[in-house]
PDB file of C-alpha atoms in Angstrom:
ATOM      1  CA  GLN Q1264      11.081  -8.765  16.624  1.00  0.00           C
ATOM      2  CA  LEU Q1265      13.216 -10.916  18.246  1.00  0.00           C
ATOM      3  CA  LEU Q1266      11.837 -15.082  18.707  1.00  0.00           C
ATOM      4  CA  SER Q1267      12.629 -18.081  20.496  1.00  0.00           C
ATOM      5  CA  GLU Q1268      13.395 -21.137  18.331  1.00  0.00           C
ATOM      6  CA  PRO Q1269       9.874 -22.588  19.992  1.00  0.00           C
ATOM      7  CA  GLU Q1270       8.147 -19.787  19.215  1.00  0.00           C
ATOM      8  CA  ARG Q1271       9.153 -20.257  15.885  1.00  0.00           C
ATOM      9  CA  GLN Q1272       8.365 -23.106  16.011  1.00  0.00           C
ATOM     10  CA  TYR Q1273       4.764 -23.018  16.685  1.00  0.00           C
ATOM     11  CA  ILE Q1274       4.615 -20.317  13.947  1.00  0.00           C
ATOM     12  CA  PHE Q1275       5.865 -21.662  11.052  1.00  0.00           C
ATOM     13  CA  ASP Q1276       3.774 -25.597  12.107  1.00  0.00           C
ATOM     14  CA  SER Q1277       0.796 -23.112  12.385  1.00  0.00           C
ATOM     15  CA  VAL Q1278       1.214 -22.073   9.106  1.00  0.00           C
ATOM     16  CA  GLN Q1279       1.795 -25.468   7.767  1.00  0.00           C
ATOM     17  CA  ASP Q1280      -1.391 -26.863   8.949  1.00  0.00           C
ATOM     18  CA  ALA Q1281      -3.251 -24.009   6.728  1.00  0.00           C
ATOM     19  CA  VAL Q1282      -4.418 -22.293  10.381  1.00  0.00           C
ATOM     20  CA  ARG Q1283      -2.470 -19.143  11.018  1.00  0.00           C
ATOM     21  CA  ILE Q1284      -1.650 -17.924  15.285  1.00  0.00           C
ATOM     22  CA  ASP Q1285      -4.879 -15.336  15.121  1.00  0.00           C
ATOM     23  CA  GLY Q1286      -7.138 -18.043  13.410  1.00  0.00           C
ATOM     24  CA  ARG Q1287      -7.056 -16.688   9.583  1.00  0.00           C
ATOM     25  CA  GLN Q1288      -6.431 -19.258   6.422  1.00  0.00           C
ATOM     26  CA  CYS Q1289      -2.869 -18.927   5.028  1.00  0.00           C
ATOM     27  CA  LEU Q1290      -4.650 -16.008   2.005  1.00  0.00           C
ATOM     28  CA  ALA Q1291      -7.429 -13.755   4.321  1.00  0.00           C
ATOM     29  CA  TYR Q1292      -6.279 -10.593   5.296  1.00  0.00           C
ATOM     30  CA  ARG Q1293      -7.450  -9.387   8.592  1.00  0.00           C
ATOM     31  CA  GLN Q1294     -10.172  -7.096   9.314  1.00  0.00           C
ATOM     32  CA  ALA Q1295      -9.370  -4.030   7.603  1.00  0.00           C
ATOM     33  CA  ALA Q1296     -11.089  -0.372   8.498  1.00  0.00           C
ATOM     34  CA  LEU Q1297     -11.458   2.766   5.369  1.00  0.00           C
ATOM     35  CA  ARG Q1298     -12.165   6.003   6.848  1.00  0.00           C
ATOM     36  CA  LEU Q1299     -12.478   8.978   4.316  1.00  0.00           C
ATOM     37  CA  ASP Q1300     -11.813  12.820   4.593  1.00  0.00           C
ATOM     38  CA  LEU Q1301     -10.506  12.892   7.854  1.00  0.00           C
ATOM     39  CA  LEU Q1302      -8.038  16.455   7.535  1.00  0.00           C
ATOM     40  CA  CYS Q1303      -9.763  19.501   6.385  1.00  0.00           C
ATOM     41  CA  TYR Q1304      -6.533  20.875   5.303  1.00  0.00           C
ATOM     42  CA  ALA Q1305      -5.310  18.511   2.440  1.00  0.00           C
ATOM     43  CA  THR Q1306      -7.109  17.636  -0.962  1.00  0.00           C
ATOM     44  CA  ALA Q1307      -8.403  14.202   0.131  1.00  0.00           C
ATOM     45  CA  SER Q1308      -7.241  11.803   3.322  1.00  0.00           C
ATOM     46  CA  ALA Q1309      -7.797   8.537   3.896  1.00  0.00           C
ATOM     47  CA  GLN Q1310      -6.640   6.321   7.664  1.00  0.00           C
ATOM     48  CA  VAL Q1311      -6.262   2.184   6.760  1.00  0.00           C
ATOM     49  CA  SER Q1312      -6.138  -0.183   9.526  1.00  0.00           C
ATOM     50  CA  LEU Q1313      -5.187  -3.837   9.376  1.00  0.00           C
ATOM     51  CA  GLY Q1314      -5.241  -5.380  12.340  1.00  0.00           C
ATOM     52  CA  GLU Q1315      -2.605  -3.189  14.655  1.00  0.00           C
ATOM     53  CA  THR Q1316      -1.356  -1.329  11.916  1.00  0.00           C
ATOM     54  CA  ASP Q1317      -2.623   1.986  11.440  1.00  0.00           C
ATOM     55  CA  VAL Q1318      -2.118   4.174   8.210  1.00  0.00           C
ATOM     56  CA  LEU Q1319      -3.174   7.566   7.583  1.00  0.00           C
ATOM     57  CA  VAL Q1320      -2.650   9.869   4.358  1.00  0.00           C
ATOM     58  CA  SER Q1321      -3.260  12.934   3.204  1.00  0.00           C
ATOM     59  CA  VAL Q1322      -3.158  13.622  -0.584  1.00  0.00           C
ATOM     60  CA  ARG Q1323      -2.247  17.457  -1.112  1.00  0.00           C
ATOM     61  CA  GLU Q1324      -2.015  19.638  -4.571  1.00  0.00           C
ATOM     62  CA  GLU Q1325      -0.190  22.533  -5.227  1.00  0.00           C
ATOM     63  CA  ASP Q1326      -1.435  25.226  -6.543  1.00  0.00           C
ATOM     64  CA  ASN Q1327       0.102  25.468 -10.771  1.00  0.00           C
ATOM     65  CA  PRO Q1328       1.993  28.722 -11.084  1.00  0.00           C
ATOM     66  CA  GLY Q1329       0.787  29.088 -14.337  1.00  0.00           C
ATOM     67  CA  ALA Q1330      -2.565  28.704 -13.401  1.00  0.00           C
ATOM     68  CA  THR Q1331      -5.345  31.964 -13.670  1.00  0.00           C
ATOM     69  CA  ALA Q1332      -6.343  33.828 -10.636  1.00  0.00           C
ATOM     70  CA  GLN Q1333      -9.715  31.785 -10.786  1.00  0.00           C
ATOM     71  CA  GLN Q1334      -7.996  28.036 -10.768  1.00  0.00           C
ATOM     72  CA  GLN Q1335      -5.886  29.248  -8.148  1.00  0.00           C
ATOM     73  CA  GLY Q1336      -8.247  30.807  -5.954  1.00  0.00           C
ATOM     74  CA  SER Q1337     -10.750  27.002  -6.398  1.00  0.00           C
ATOM     75  CA  THR Q1338     -10.662  24.249  -4.075  1.00  0.00           C
ATOM     76  CA  GLY Q1339     -10.498  21.610  -6.269  1.00  0.00           C
ATOM     77  CA  SER Q1340      -7.957  22.835  -8.967  1.00  0.00           C
ATOM     78  CA  VAL Q1341      -6.764  19.530  -9.848  1.00  0.00           C
ATOM     79  CA  VAL Q1342      -9.755  19.838 -11.118  1.00  0.00           C
ATOM     80  CA  ALA Q1343      -9.699  22.749 -12.967  1.00  0.00           C
ATOM     81  CA  ALA Q1344      -6.481  22.179 -14.062  1.00  0.00           C
ATOM     82  CA  ALA Q1345      -7.561  18.621 -16.134  1.00  0.00           C
ATOM     83  CA  GLN Q1346     -11.060  21.020 -17.344  1.00  0.00           C
ATOM     84  CA  GLN Q1347      -8.582  23.503 -18.943  1.00  0.00           C
ATOM     85  CA  GLN Q1348      -6.434  21.007 -20.570  1.00  0.00           C
ATOM     86  CA  GLN Q1349      -3.184  21.494 -19.509  1.00  0.00           C
ATOM     87  CA  PRO Q1350      -0.297  18.472 -19.891  1.00  0.00           C
ATOM     88  CA  VAL Q1351      -0.172  15.783 -17.116  1.00  0.00           C
ATOM     89  CA  SER Q1352       3.540  16.360 -16.479  1.00  0.00           C
ATOM     90  CA  HIS Q1353       3.955  15.949 -13.083  1.00  0.00           C
ATOM     91  CA  PRO Q1354       4.825  12.996 -10.917  1.00  0.00           C
ATOM     92  CA  VAL Q1355       3.330  12.171  -7.518  1.00  0.00           C
ATOM     93  CA  SER Q1356       6.071  12.713  -4.675  1.00  0.00           C
ATOM     94  CA  VAL Q1357       5.276  10.329  -1.625  1.00  0.00           C
ATOM     95  CA  TRP Q1358       6.515  11.022   2.037  1.00  0.00           C
ATOM     96  CA  VAL Q1359       6.748   8.324   4.839  1.00  0.00           C
ATOM     97  CA  ASP Q1360       6.850   9.372   8.646  1.00  0.00           C
ATOM     98  CA  CYS Q1361       7.216   6.760  11.436  1.00  0.00           C
ATOM     99  CA  SER Q1362       7.823   9.303  14.281  1.00  0.00           C
ATOM    100  CA  CYS Q1363       5.387   7.836  16.102  1.00  0.00           C
ATOM    101  CA  LEU Q1364       7.066   4.748  16.783  1.00  0.00           C
ATOM    102  CA  GLY Q1365       9.749   5.993  17.980  1.00  0.00           C
ATOM    103  CA  SER Q1366      12.943   8.004  16.290  1.00  0.00           C
ATOM    104  CA  GLY Q1367      15.378   5.220  16.803  1.00  0.00           C
ATOM    105  CA  PRO Q1368      17.199   3.748  13.596  1.00  0.00           C
ATOM    106  CA  GLU Q1369      14.899   0.569  12.832  1.00  0.00           C
ATOM    107  CA  GLN Q1370      11.518   3.401  12.437  1.00  0.00           C
ATOM    108  CA  GLN Q1371      13.901   5.432  10.089  1.00  0.00           C
ATOM    109  CA  GLN Q1372      14.547   2.525   8.365  1.00  0.00           C
ATOM    110  CA  LEU Q1373      11.482   1.099   7.851  1.00  0.00           C
ATOM    111  CA  ALA Q1374      10.161   4.486   6.565  1.00  0.00           C
ATOM    112  CA  ASP Q1375      12.575   4.506   4.283  1.00  0.00           C
ATOM    113  CA  GLU Q1376      11.806   1.622   2.661  1.00  0.00           C
ATOM    114  CA  ALA Q1377       8.245   2.113   2.372  1.00  0.00           C
ATOM    115  CA  GLN Q1378       8.843   5.553   1.178  1.00  0.00           C
ATOM    116  CA  ALA Q1379      11.529   4.191  -2.077  1.00  0.00           C
ATOM    117  CA  HIS Q1380       8.615   1.534  -2.342  1.00  0.00           C
ATOM    118  CA  LEU Q1381       5.526   3.905  -2.735  1.00  0.00           C
ATOM    119  CA  SER Q1382       7.475   6.139  -4.866  1.00  0.00           C
ATOM    120  CA  SER Q1383       8.132   3.390  -7.366  1.00  0.00           C
ATOM    121  CA  LEU Q1384       4.780   2.373  -7.617  1.00  0.00           C
ATOM    122  CA  TYR Q1385       3.534   5.683  -8.556  1.00  0.00           C
ATOM    123  CA  ARG Q1386       6.310   6.620 -10.498  1.00  0.00           C
ATOM    124  CA  CYS Q1387       4.503   6.032 -13.629  1.00  0.00           C
ATOM    125  CA  LEU Q1388       1.159   8.593 -12.684  1.00  0.00           C
ATOM    126  CA  ARG Q1389       1.253  11.838 -13.966  1.00  0.00           C
ATOM    127  CA  THR Q1390      -0.768  14.753 -12.938  1.00  0.00           C
ATOM    128  CA  PRO Q1391      -1.977  18.368 -13.873  1.00  0.00           C
ATOM    129  CA  THR Q1392      -0.676  20.290 -10.983  1.00  0.00           C
ATOM    130  CA  PRO Q1393       2.239  18.894  -8.255  1.00  0.00           C
ATOM    131  CA  VAL Q1394       0.690  15.963  -5.689  1.00  0.00           C
ATOM    132  CA  PHE Q1395       1.821  15.254  -2.358  1.00  0.00           C
ATOM    133  CA  VAL Q1396       0.984  12.186  -0.717  1.00  0.00           C
ATOM    134  CA  ASP Q1397       2.000  12.046   2.958  1.00  0.00           C
ATOM    135  CA  ILE Q1398       2.096   8.993   4.957  1.00  0.00           C
ATOM    136  CA  LEU Q1399       2.099   8.689   8.632  1.00  0.00           C
ATOM    137  CA  LEU Q1400       1.937   5.336  10.237  1.00  0.00           C
ATOM    138  CA  LEU Q1401       0.086   5.873  13.504  1.00  0.00           C
ATOM    139  CA  GLY Q1402       0.670   1.865  14.310  1.00  0.00           C
ATOM    140  CA  TYR Q1403       2.526  -1.529  12.826  1.00  0.00           C
ATOM    141  CA  ASP Q1404       2.401  -4.848  12.932  1.00  0.00           C
ATOM    142  CA  GLY Q1405       3.365  -5.454   9.313  1.00  0.00           C
ATOM    143  CA  ASP Q1406       2.093  -5.449   5.822  1.00  0.00           C
ATOM    144  CA  LEU Q1407       3.165  -1.467   6.032  1.00  0.00           C
ATOM    145  CA  LEU Q1408       3.560  -1.807   1.649  1.00  0.00           C
ATOM    146  CA  ASP Q1409      -0.395  -3.183   1.335  1.00  0.00           C
ATOM    147  CA  ALA Q1410      -2.112  -0.903   4.102  1.00  0.00           C
ATOM    148  CA  ALA Q1411      -0.198   2.252   3.230  1.00  0.00           C
ATOM    149  CA  SER Q1412      -0.875   1.290  -0.993  1.00  0.00           C
ATOM    150  CA  ILE Q1413      -4.568   1.153  -0.174  1.00  0.00           C
ATOM    151  CA  ALA Q1414      -5.020   4.360   2.003  1.00  0.00           C
ATOM    152  CA  ALA Q1415      -2.997   5.701  -0.959  1.00  0.00           C
ATOM    153  CA  SER Q1416      -5.432   5.068  -3.311  1.00  0.00           C
ATOM    154  CA  ALA Q1417      -8.342   5.923  -2.074  1.00  0.00           C
ATOM    155  CA  ALA Q1418      -7.284   8.815  -1.192  1.00  0.00           C
ATOM    156  CA  LEU Q1419      -6.461   9.644  -4.600  1.00  0.00           C
ATOM    157  CA  MET Q1420      -9.359   8.840  -5.926  1.00  0.00           C
ATOM    158  CA  ARG Q1421     -11.089  11.393  -3.805  1.00  0.00           C
ATOM    159  CA  ALA Q1422      -8.432  13.927  -4.793  1.00  0.00           C
ATOM    160  CA  LEU Q1423      -8.304  13.548  -8.322  1.00  0.00           C
ATOM    161  CA  PRO Q1424     -10.523  13.936 -11.594  1.00  0.00           C
ATOM    162  CA  ALA Q1425     -12.320  11.108 -13.213  1.00  0.00           C
ATOM    163  CA  SER Q1426     -10.447  11.936 -16.901  1.00  0.00           C
ATOM    164  CA  LEU Q1427      -7.355  11.531 -14.968  1.00  0.00           C
ATOM    165  CA  LEU Q1428      -8.310   8.005 -13.340  1.00  0.00           C
ATOM    166  CA  SER Q1429      -9.827   6.779 -16.280  1.00  0.00           C
ATOM    167  CA  ALA Q1430      -6.516   7.603 -18.999  1.00  0.00           C
ATOM    168  CA  GLN Q1431      -4.432   6.350 -15.723  1.00  0.00           C
ATOM    169  CA  ALA Q1432      -5.209   3.101 -13.657  1.00  0.00           C
ATOM    170  CA  LEU Q1433      -3.978   3.886  -9.518  1.00  0.00           C
ATOM    171  CA  PRO Q1434      -1.854   1.090  -8.691  1.00  0.00           C
ATOM    172  CA  LEU Q1435      -1.552  -0.487  -5.337  1.00  0.00           C
ATOM    173  CA  PHE Q1436       0.267  -3.018  -3.542  1.00  0.00           C
ATOM    174  CA  ALA Q1437      -0.077  -7.369  -2.687  1.00  0.00           C
ATOM    175  CA  THR Q1438       2.474  -9.132  -0.809  1.00  0.00           C
ATOM    176  CA  VAL Q1439       3.300 -12.756  -0.466  1.00  0.00           C
ATOM    177  CA  HIS Q1440       4.841 -14.251   1.969  1.00  0.00           C
ATOM    178  CA  ARG Q1441       6.040 -17.802   1.661  1.00  0.00           C
ATOM    179  CA  ILE Q1442       6.258 -19.992   5.180  1.00  0.00           C
ATOM    180  CA  GLY Q1443       7.062 -23.587   4.247  1.00  0.00           C
ATOM    181  CA  SER Q1444       5.136 -24.296   1.719  1.00  0.00           C
ATOM    182  CA  GLN Q1445       2.320 -22.213   2.491  1.00  0.00           C
ATOM    183  CA  GLN Q1446       2.253 -18.715   1.044  1.00  0.00           C
ATOM    184  CA  ILE Q1447       0.454 -16.332   3.492  1.00  0.00           C
ATOM    185  CA  VAL Q1448      -0.579 -12.414   2.609  1.00  0.00           C
ATOM    186  CA  ASP Q1449      -1.287  -9.831   5.001  1.00  0.00           C
ATOM    187  CA  ALA Q1450       1.609 -10.710   7.454  1.00  0.00           C
ATOM    188  CA  ASN Q1451       2.238  -9.733  11.048  1.00  0.00           C
ATOM    189  CA  GLN Q1452       5.053  -9.285  12.732  1.00  0.00           C
ATOM    190  CA  LEU Q1453       5.794 -12.412  13.561  1.00  0.00           C
ATOM    191  CA  GLU Q1454       5.176 -14.107  10.772  1.00  0.00           C
ATOM    192  CA  GLU Q1455       7.068 -11.589   9.004  1.00  0.00           C
ATOM    193  CA  SER Q1456       9.997 -12.788  11.212  1.00  0.00           C
ATOM    194  CA  CYS Q1457       9.211 -16.316  10.281  1.00  0.00           C
ATOM    195  CA  SER Q1458       8.903 -15.221   6.816  1.00  0.00           C
ATOM    196  CA  MET Q1459      11.675 -17.529   3.775  1.00  0.00           C
ATOM    197  CA  ALA Q1460      10.777 -15.196   1.399  1.00  0.00           C
ATOM    198  CA  ARG Q1461       8.264 -12.329   0.178  1.00  0.00           C
ATOM    199  CA  VAL Q1462       7.757 -11.359  -3.289  1.00  0.00           C
ATOM    200  CA  THR Q1463       5.086  -7.608  -3.311  1.00  0.00           C
ATOM    201  CA  VAL Q1464       3.801  -7.257  -6.523  1.00  0.00           C
ATOM    202  CA  GLY Q1465       2.179  -4.052  -8.121  1.00  0.00           C
ATOM    203  CA  VAL Q1466      -1.003  -3.992  -9.533  1.00  0.00           C
ATOM    204  CA  ASP Q1467      -2.669  -1.358 -11.652  1.00  0.00           C
ATOM    205  CA  SER Q1468      -7.222  -1.291 -11.367  1.00  0.00           C
ATOM    206  CA  ASN Q1469      -6.527  -3.362 -15.073  1.00  0.00           C
ATOM    207  CA  GLY Q1470      -4.799  -6.117 -13.653  1.00  0.00           C
ATOM    208  CA  ARG Q1471      -1.479  -4.557 -15.018  1.00  0.00           C
ATOM    209  CA  LEU Q1472       1.765  -5.547 -13.188  1.00  0.00           C
ATOM    210  CA  VAL Q1473       3.736  -2.320 -12.785  1.00  0.00           C
ATOM    211  CA  ALA Q1474       6.172  -3.456 -10.052  1.00  0.00           C
ATOM    212  CA  CYS Q1475       7.796  -6.564  -8.371  1.00  0.00           C
ATOM    213  CA  GLN Q1476      10.183  -6.733  -5.702  1.00  0.00           C
ATOM    214  CA  THR Q1477      11.497  -9.613  -3.581  1.00  0.00           C
ATOM    215  CA  CYS Q1478      13.415 -10.153  -0.584  1.00  0.00           C
ATOM    216  CA  GLY Q1479      14.268 -12.661   2.151  1.00  0.00           C
ATOM    217  CA  GLU Q1480      16.706 -14.848   3.617  1.00  0.00           C
ATOM    218  CA  GLY Q1481      15.690 -17.699   1.673  1.00  0.00           C
ATOM    219  CA  SER Q1482      16.192 -18.659  -2.106  1.00  0.00           C
ATOM    220  CA  LEU Q1483      12.760 -19.266  -4.594  1.00  0.00           C
ATOM    221  CA  GLN Q1484      12.775 -21.300  -7.238  1.00  0.00           C
ATOM    222  CA  PHE Q1485      11.217 -19.748 -10.357  1.00  0.00           C
ATOM    223  CA  GLU Q1486       7.950 -21.583 -10.001  1.00  0.00           C
ATOM    224  CA  SER Q1487       7.671 -20.789  -6.411  1.00  0.00           C
ATOM    225  CA  MET Q1488       7.915 -17.334  -7.148  1.00  0.00           C
ATOM    226  CA  THR Q1489       5.505 -17.438 -10.192  1.00  0.00           C
ATOM    227  CA  GLU Q1490       2.724 -19.033  -7.981  1.00  0.00           C
ATOM    228  CA  MET Q1491       3.826 -16.108  -5.677  1.00  0.00           C
ATOM    229  CA  ILE Q1492       3.276 -13.858  -7.886  1.00  0.00           C
ATOM    230  CA  GLU Q1493       0.020 -14.807  -9.964  1.00  0.00           C
ATOM    231  CA  THR Q1494      -1.576 -14.753  -6.369  1.00  0.00           C
ATOM    232  CA  GLY Q1495      -0.329 -11.452  -5.422  1.00  0.00           C
ATOM    233  CA  VAL Q1496      -1.440 -10.231  -8.826  1.00  0.00           C
ATOM    234  CA  ARG Q1497      -5.599 -12.673  -7.410  1.00  0.00           C
ATOM    235  CA  LYS Q1498      -5.169 -10.458  -4.286  1.00  0.00           C
ATOM    236  CA  ALA Q1499      -4.727  -7.077  -5.015  1.00  0.00           C
ATOM    237  CA  MET Q1500      -7.492  -7.376  -7.709  1.00  0.00           C
ATOM    238  CA  MET Q1501      -9.779  -8.161  -4.955  1.00  0.00           C
ATOM    239  CA  LEU Q1502      -7.848  -5.224  -2.932  1.00  0.00           C
ATOM    240  CA  HIS Q1503      -8.611  -2.921  -5.998  1.00  0.00           C
ATOM    241  CA  ASP Q1504     -12.661  -4.188  -6.572  1.00  0.00           C
ATOM    242  CA  SER Q1505     -13.346  -3.893  -2.343  1.00  0.00           C
ATOM    243  CA  VAL Q1506     -11.351  -0.103  -2.070  1.00  0.00           C
ATOM    244  CA  ALA Q1507     -13.530   0.962  -5.141  1.00  0.00           C
ATOM    245  CA  LYS Q1508     -16.698   0.191  -3.612  1.00  0.00           C
ATOM    246  CA  LEU Q1509     -15.643   1.836  -0.158  1.00  0.00           C
ATOM    247  CA  VAL Q1510     -15.679   4.892  -1.523  1.00  0.00           C
ATOM    248  CA  ALA Q1511     -18.298   4.679  -4.169  1.00  0.00           C
ATOM    249  CA  ARG Q1512     -20.265   4.690  -1.164  1.00  0.00           C
ATOM    250  CA  VAL Q1513     -18.930   8.223   0.203  1.00  0.00           C
ATOM    251  CA  LEU Q1514     -19.705  10.327  -2.982  1.00  0.00           C
TER     252      LEU Q1514
END
């Protein structure tokens, strides 16, 4: 998003004073909303809103070709397959669609980058039957990776059996930006355009760092990058705790 130099300077100065343009503190997330089980055709679904960023995720599982007719006819074949102790060998497939925002190259680039990052996040997760995570971006104002991973984790917690989740901890993303000397989380589009560097960490529910990606026009010293990673891990664990509590309320 194009900003004039005075606008960019105003955002920069506000962050340096630890008061962001929407009134949040540097390490505060926007008001979030999580809704579950919205789509009747999906095994599970979740919608997450972070400010104006709105993400809808559906999780679909495909019947195992080798499953019995009884398993294929059940509504919870993922659970049935796990109970039959079939090999956990299928990777999770991720697809991201940003067509609700338009059909231009910017939207396609946003979808392609998000799909690559989220596919990398779930590359180690294995399921007894093929599982597809479809992510639809309904609105965008920054922090897509965090919002999408929160929604995907919530939907996967609803779709996958507890035995599988206990053996394979679900990961999610937490993104930290550096603007001047300050770190911020859950950046909106205006703040993202002023960011010098970004670190996105993937952290599973056991606190294990499973992914780390950096980007941005500015350079990061090792000490600064370490601090941003540590901040991301702390925030990811906070998000894990919040998502688990919200999902537990509807079980």
